[in-house]
Amino acid sequence: EVQLVQSGAEVKKPGESLKISCKASGYSFTSHWIGWVRQMPGKGLEWMAIIYPGDSDASFDARYSPSFQGQVTVSVDKSNDTAYLQWSSLKASDTGMYYCGKTKTEGVAVAGIDYWGQGTLVTVSS
Amino acid sequence: DIQMTQSPSSVAASVGDRVTITCRASRTFNTWVAWYQQTPGKAPKLLIYAASSLHTGVPSRFSGSGSGTQYTLTISGLQPEDFATYYCLQANSFPYTFGQGTKVEIK
């Protein structure tokens, strides 16, 4: 059974750093892109970034949507089948629910996210 | 970037009704559109991928169609558990983009 289990809710102050996790199981972690999606309170879904763990020991392929480029960093730990999303300096506007998801692959194409984590609520407030 | 304009933003319907939701893309492409259902407090669920393929375990009352710049999700015979918000997603080219969402409410 495919499962993605995300780390728990966080309450942080502006300027603090944060790293949230997404632990995958039930499929080949290195063979599927992982996507990160933001949902601000009462709003719609926004695609933030995508990362391909791959089979190479050292490297991975990461891409960022323009609105999130330079604002967040995605990474993976292939030894632990875990993906991460991190901020170096949080803002109040980063408050929201963050979802990770395994992408569905059709050949070499990505067809969207087929399995989602439960979400991590991040609250940034002074 | 490809923008996805979703309509309507909300629709009121009754159990048994047929509901159609549309996403219009800012430029033409083929195939890589997905549709999701989200209920309050829950993660989205995949319904349709590749514009018209039904995801595993999704009831057959959900169907997708379209090509070029217009894609449609149809719910034939609305059930009580279908009252939710629906989103389209284009995964044709990065950055992937979602539509703004359609809330299906009880009439």
Tab-separated table of C-alpha atoms in Angstrom:
chain	number	residue	atom	x	y	z
A	1	GLU	CA	0.000	0.000	0.000
A	2	VAL	CA	1.370	3.396	-1.026
A	3	GLN	CA	1.595	5.784	1.924
A	4	LEU	CA	3.090	9.209	2.443
A	5	VAL	CA	3.253	10.306	6.058
A	6	GLN	CA	4.096	13.914	6.775
A	7	SER	CA	5.550	15.450	9.913
A	8	GLY	CA	3.292	17.180	12.410
A	9	ALA	CA	1.955	20.703	12.635
A	10	GLU	CA	4.398	23.519	13.320
A	11	VAL	CA	4.029	26.922	14.947
A	12	LYS	CA	6.910	29.274	14.199
A	13	LYS	CA	7.841	32.941	14.447
A	14	PRO	CA	8.736	35.119	11.461
A	15	GLY	CA	12.404	34.779	10.575
A	16	GLU	CA	12.724	31.237	11.940
A	17	SER	CA	13.777	28.283	9.820
A	18	LEU	CA	11.772	25.108	9.291
A	19	LYS	CA	12.135	21.728	7.602
A	20	ILE	CA	9.106	19.452	7.184
A	21	SER	CA	9.230	15.843	6.043
A	22	CYS	CA	7.320	13.364	3.913
A	23	LYS	CA	8.085	9.670	4.517
A	24	ALA	CA	7.151	7.412	1.601
A	25	SER	CA	6.453	3.690	1.606
A	26	GLY	CA	4.849	1.024	-0.563
A	27	TYR	CA	6.501	1.944	-3.874
A	28	SER	CA	9.916	2.536	-5.453
A	29	PHE	CA	10.873	5.927	-4.002
A	30	THR	CA	13.619	6.590	-6.545
A	31	SER	CA	11.360	6.003	-9.570
A	32	HIS	CA	8.707	8.699	-9.083
A	33	TRP	CA	8.792	12.471	-8.799
A	34	ILE	CA	7.488	13.896	-5.507
A	35	GLY	CA	5.491	17.115	-5.646
A	36	TRP	CA	4.864	19.739	-2.972
A	37	VAL	CA	1.597	21.719	-2.953
A	38	ARG	CA	0.563	24.673	-0.785
A	39	GLN	CA	-2.963	25.539	0.327
A	40	MET	CA	-3.315	28.828	2.147
A	41	PRO	CA	-6.242	29.142	4.584
A	42	GLY	CA	-9.539	29.095	2.680
A	43	LYS	CA	-7.777	29.138	-0.687
A	44	GLY	CA	-7.004	26.816	-3.582
A	45	LEU	CA	-4.099	24.532	-4.405
A	46	GLU	CA	-0.727	25.867	-5.609
A	47	TRP	CA	2.027	23.694	-7.043
A	48	MET	CA	5.314	24.656	-5.379
A	49	ALA	CA	8.037	22.280	-6.519
A	50	ILE	CA	8.840	18.816	-7.780
A	51	ILE	CA	11.818	16.582	-7.099
A	52	TYR	CA	13.056	13.333	-8.639
A	53	PRO	CA	15.072	11.173	-6.251
A	54	GLY	CA	16.586	9.037	-9.031
A	55	ASP	CA	19.032	6.203	-8.658
A	56	SER	CA	22.260	8.196	-8.511
A	57	ASP	CA	23.798	8.212	-5.034
A	58	ALA	CA	24.533	11.906	-4.835
A	59	SER	CA	22.185	13.863	-7.045
A	60	PHE	CA	18.504	14.592	-7.587
A	61	ASP	CA	16.548	16.775	-9.987
A	62	ALA	CA	14.480	19.594	-8.433
A	63	ARG	CA	12.328	22.217	-10.119
A	64	TYR	CA	10.483	25.157	-8.576
A	65	SER	CA	7.423	27.112	-9.653
A	66	PRO	CA	8.400	30.788	-10.192
A	67	SER	CA	6.449	31.994	-7.131
A	68	PHE	CA	8.417	29.657	-4.887
A	69	GLN	CA	11.874	29.790	-6.505
A	70	GLY	CA	14.336	31.099	-3.917
A	71	GLN	CA	11.691	30.946	-1.160
A	72	VAL	CA	11.888	27.231	-0.319
A	73	THR	CA	14.239	24.292	-0.872
A	74	VAL	CA	13.229	20.704	-1.570
A	75	SER	CA	15.477	17.715	-0.960
A	76	VAL	CA	15.379	13.965	-0.430
A	77	ASP	CA	17.103	11.346	1.721
A	78	LYS	CA	17.111	8.240	-0.447
A	79	SER	CA	18.456	6.095	2.381
A	80	ASN	CA	15.249	6.814	4.291
A	81	ASP	CA	12.697	7.257	1.435
A	82	THR	CA	11.943	10.732	2.753
A	83	ALA	CA	11.401	14.065	1.028
A	84	TYR	CA	11.799	17.446	2.673
A	85	LEU	CA	10.572	21.009	2.231
A	86	GLN	CA	12.461	23.740	4.032
A	87	TRP	CA	12.451	27.460	4.655
A	88	SER	CA	15.432	29.477	5.862
A	89	SER	CA	13.430	32.488	7.027
A	90	LEU	CA	9.678	32.132	7.452
A	91	LYS	CA	7.171	34.914	6.822
A	92	ALA	CA	3.614	35.242	8.095
A	93	SER	CA	2.481	34.726	4.497
A	94	ASP	CA	3.961	31.177	4.603
A	95	THR	CA	1.086	30.146	6.880
A	96	GLY	CA	-0.809	27.306	5.260
A	97	MET	CA	-1.219	23.596	4.721
A	98	TYR	CA	1.567	21.885	2.831
A	99	TYR	CA	1.019	18.589	1.036
A	100	CYS	CA	3.509	16.202	-0.493
A	101	GLY	CA	2.483	13.674	-3.094
A	102	LYS	CA	3.811	10.835	-5.184
A	103	THR	CA	3.394	11.582	-8.874
A	104	LYS	CA	1.752	9.190	-11.306
A	105	THR	CA	4.099	8.431	-14.150
A	106	GLU	CA	2.946	7.502	-17.653
A	107	GLY	CA	6.103	6.534	-19.517
A	108	VAL	CA	8.382	9.521	-18.955
A	109	ALA	CA	5.496	11.939	-18.412
A	110	VAL	CA	4.109	13.099	-15.087
A	111	ALA	CA	0.330	12.753	-14.956
A	112	GLY	CA	-0.252	14.506	-11.634
A	113	ILE	CA	-0.172	13.363	-8.012
A	114	ASP	CA	-1.884	10.038	-7.363
A	115	TYR	CA	-1.153	9.595	-3.658
A	116	TRP	CA	-1.054	12.443	-1.162
A	117	GLY	CA	0.339	12.920	2.304
A	118	GLN	CA	-2.074	14.017	5.007
A	119	GLY	CA	-0.666	17.545	5.016
A	120	THR	CA	1.436	19.575	7.441
A	121	LEU	CA	-0.086	22.752	8.849
A	122	VAL	CA	2.487	25.526	9.225
A	123	THR	CA	1.510	28.590	11.249
A	124	VAL	CA	3.853	31.576	11.266
A	125	SER	CA	2.934	34.229	13.797
A	126	SER	CA	4.711	36.614	16.093
B	1	ASP	CA	3.259	29.308	-17.820
B	2	ILE	CA	-0.033	27.653	-18.719
B	3	GLN	CA	-2.956	29.206	-16.820
B	4	MET	CA	-6.024	27.055	-16.105
B	5	THR	CA	-9.293	28.991	-15.839
B	6	GLN	CA	-11.895	26.857	-14.081
B	7	SER	CA	-15.637	27.435	-14.162
B	8	PRO	CA	-18.001	27.757	-12.498
B	9	SER	CA	-16.487	28.774	-9.152
B	10	SER	CA	-19.472	27.198	-7.425
B	11	VAL	CA	-22.550	25.232	-8.373
B	12	ALA	CA	-25.617	24.246	-6.359
B	13	ALA	CA	-27.009	20.846	-7.264
B	14	SER	CA	-29.246	18.085	-5.950
B	15	VAL	CA	-28.578	14.391	-5.418
B	16	GLY	CA	-28.969	12.660	-8.764
B	17	ASP	CA	-28.081	15.721	-10.840
B	18	ARG	CA	-25.469	15.807	-13.594
B	19	VAL	CA	-22.710	18.351	-12.920
B	20	THR	CA	-20.160	19.589	-15.438
B	21	ILE	CA	-17.012	21.536	-14.551
B	22	THR	CA	-14.723	23.044	-17.177
B	23	CYS	CA	-11.094	24.130	-17.282
B	24	ARG	CA	-9.830	26.285	-20.113
B	25	ALA	CA	-6.078	26.430	-20.721
B	26	SER	CA	-4.260	29.581	-21.788
B	27	ARG	CA	-2.615	27.652	-24.606
B	28	THR	CA	-3.262	24.381	-26.318
B	29	PHE	CA	-1.788	21.090	-25.191
B	30	ASN	CA	-2.828	17.462	-25.048
B	31	THR	CA	-3.530	14.863	-22.426
B	32	TRP	CA	-1.910	15.753	-19.143
B	33	VAL	CA	-4.880	17.072	-17.217
B	34	ALA	CA	-5.915	15.620	-13.872
B	35	TRP	CA	-8.994	16.232	-11.752
B	36	TYR	CA	-9.082	16.172	-7.940
B	37	GLN	CA	-11.789	16.160	-5.268
B	38	GLN	CA	-11.164	17.789	-1.899
B	39	THR	CA	-13.425	17.729	1.154
B	40	PRO	CA	-12.851	20.113	4.100
B	41	GLY	CA	-9.837	19.236	6.219
B	42	LYS	CA	-8.696	16.448	3.896
B	43	ALA	CA	-6.001	16.025	1.278
B	44	PRO	CA	-7.156	16.077	-2.355
B	45	LYS	CA	-7.994	12.781	-4.054
B	46	LEU	CA	-7.202	11.945	-7.659
B	47	LEU	CA	-10.283	11.231	-9.782
B	48	ILE	CA	-9.136	11.479	-13.398
B	49	TYR	CA	-5.683	11.583	-15.034
B	50	ALA	CA	-4.572	11.996	-18.641
B	51	ALA	CA	-7.793	13.955	-19.267
B	52	SER	CA	-10.090	10.900	-19.370
B	53	SER	CA	-8.594	7.950	-17.463
B	54	LEU	CA	-10.373	6.954	-14.274
B	55	HIS	CA	-8.061	6.497	-11.268
B	56	THR	CA	-8.213	3.165	-9.423
B	57	GLY	CA	-11.226	2.850	-7.166
B	58	VAL	CA	-13.009	5.980	-8.398
B	59	PRO	CA	-16.714	5.458	-9.150
B	60	SER	CA	-17.686	5.377	-12.821
B	61	ARG	CA	-20.080	8.318	-12.380
B	62	PHE	CA	-16.968	10.492	-12.679
B	63	SER	CA	-15.697	11.037	-16.200
B	64	GLY	CA	-13.290	13.376	-17.935
B	65	SER	CA	-12.937	14.582	-21.475
B	66	GLY	CA	-11.295	17.245	-23.556
B	67	SER	CA	-8.287	18.221	-25.596
B	68	GLY	CA	-6.568	21.340	-26.839
B	69	THR	CA	-7.569	24.154	-24.517
B	70	GLN	CA	-10.823	22.811	-22.982
B	71	TYR	CA	-11.170	20.011	-20.456
B	72	THR	CA	-14.281	18.826	-18.630
B	73	LEU	CA	-15.130	16.818	-15.523
B	74	THR	CA	-18.636	15.361	-15.429
B	75	ILE	CA	-20.348	13.815	-12.432
B	76	SER	CA	-23.343	11.781	-13.629
B	77	GLY	CA	-25.788	11.165	-10.826
B	78	LEU	CA	-24.457	13.265	-7.944
B	79	GLN	CA	-24.225	11.385	-4.642
B	80	PRO	CA	-24.204	12.897	-1.116
B	81	GLU	CA	-20.482	12.185	-0.742
B	82	ASP	CA	-19.722	14.172	-3.915
B	83	PHE	CA	-20.414	17.565	-2.322
B	84	ALA	CA	-16.870	18.881	-2.274
B	85	THR	CA	-14.458	21.184	-4.077
B	86	TYR	CA	-12.975	20.054	-7.389
B	87	TYR	CA	-9.711	21.178	-9.009
B	88	CYS	CA	-8.156	20.625	-12.405
B	89	LEU	CA	-4.385	20.380	-12.824
B	90	GLN	CA	-2.276	20.695	-15.958
B	91	ALA	CA	0.893	18.600	-15.845
B	92	ASN	CA	1.769	19.134	-19.487
B	93	SER	CA	4.601	21.558	-18.775
B	94	PHE	CA	6.302	22.839	-15.646
B	95	PRO	CA	5.312	24.874	-13.683
B	96	TYR	CA	2.245	22.691	-13.233
B	97	THR	CA	-0.836	24.761	-12.450
B	98	PHE	CA	-4.204	24.167	-10.807
B	99	GLY	CA	-7.517	25.721	-11.659
B	100	GLN	CA	-9.081	27.968	-9.024
B	101	GLY	CA	-11.515	25.283	-7.839
B	102	THR	CA	-15.261	24.604	-8.094
B	103	LYS	CA	-17.334	24.110	-4.966
B	104	VAL	CA	-20.257	21.744	-5.489
B	105	GLU	CA	-22.904	22.618	-2.913
B	106	ILE	CA	-26.262	21.165	-1.954
B	107	LYS	CA	-29.227	22.940	-3.540
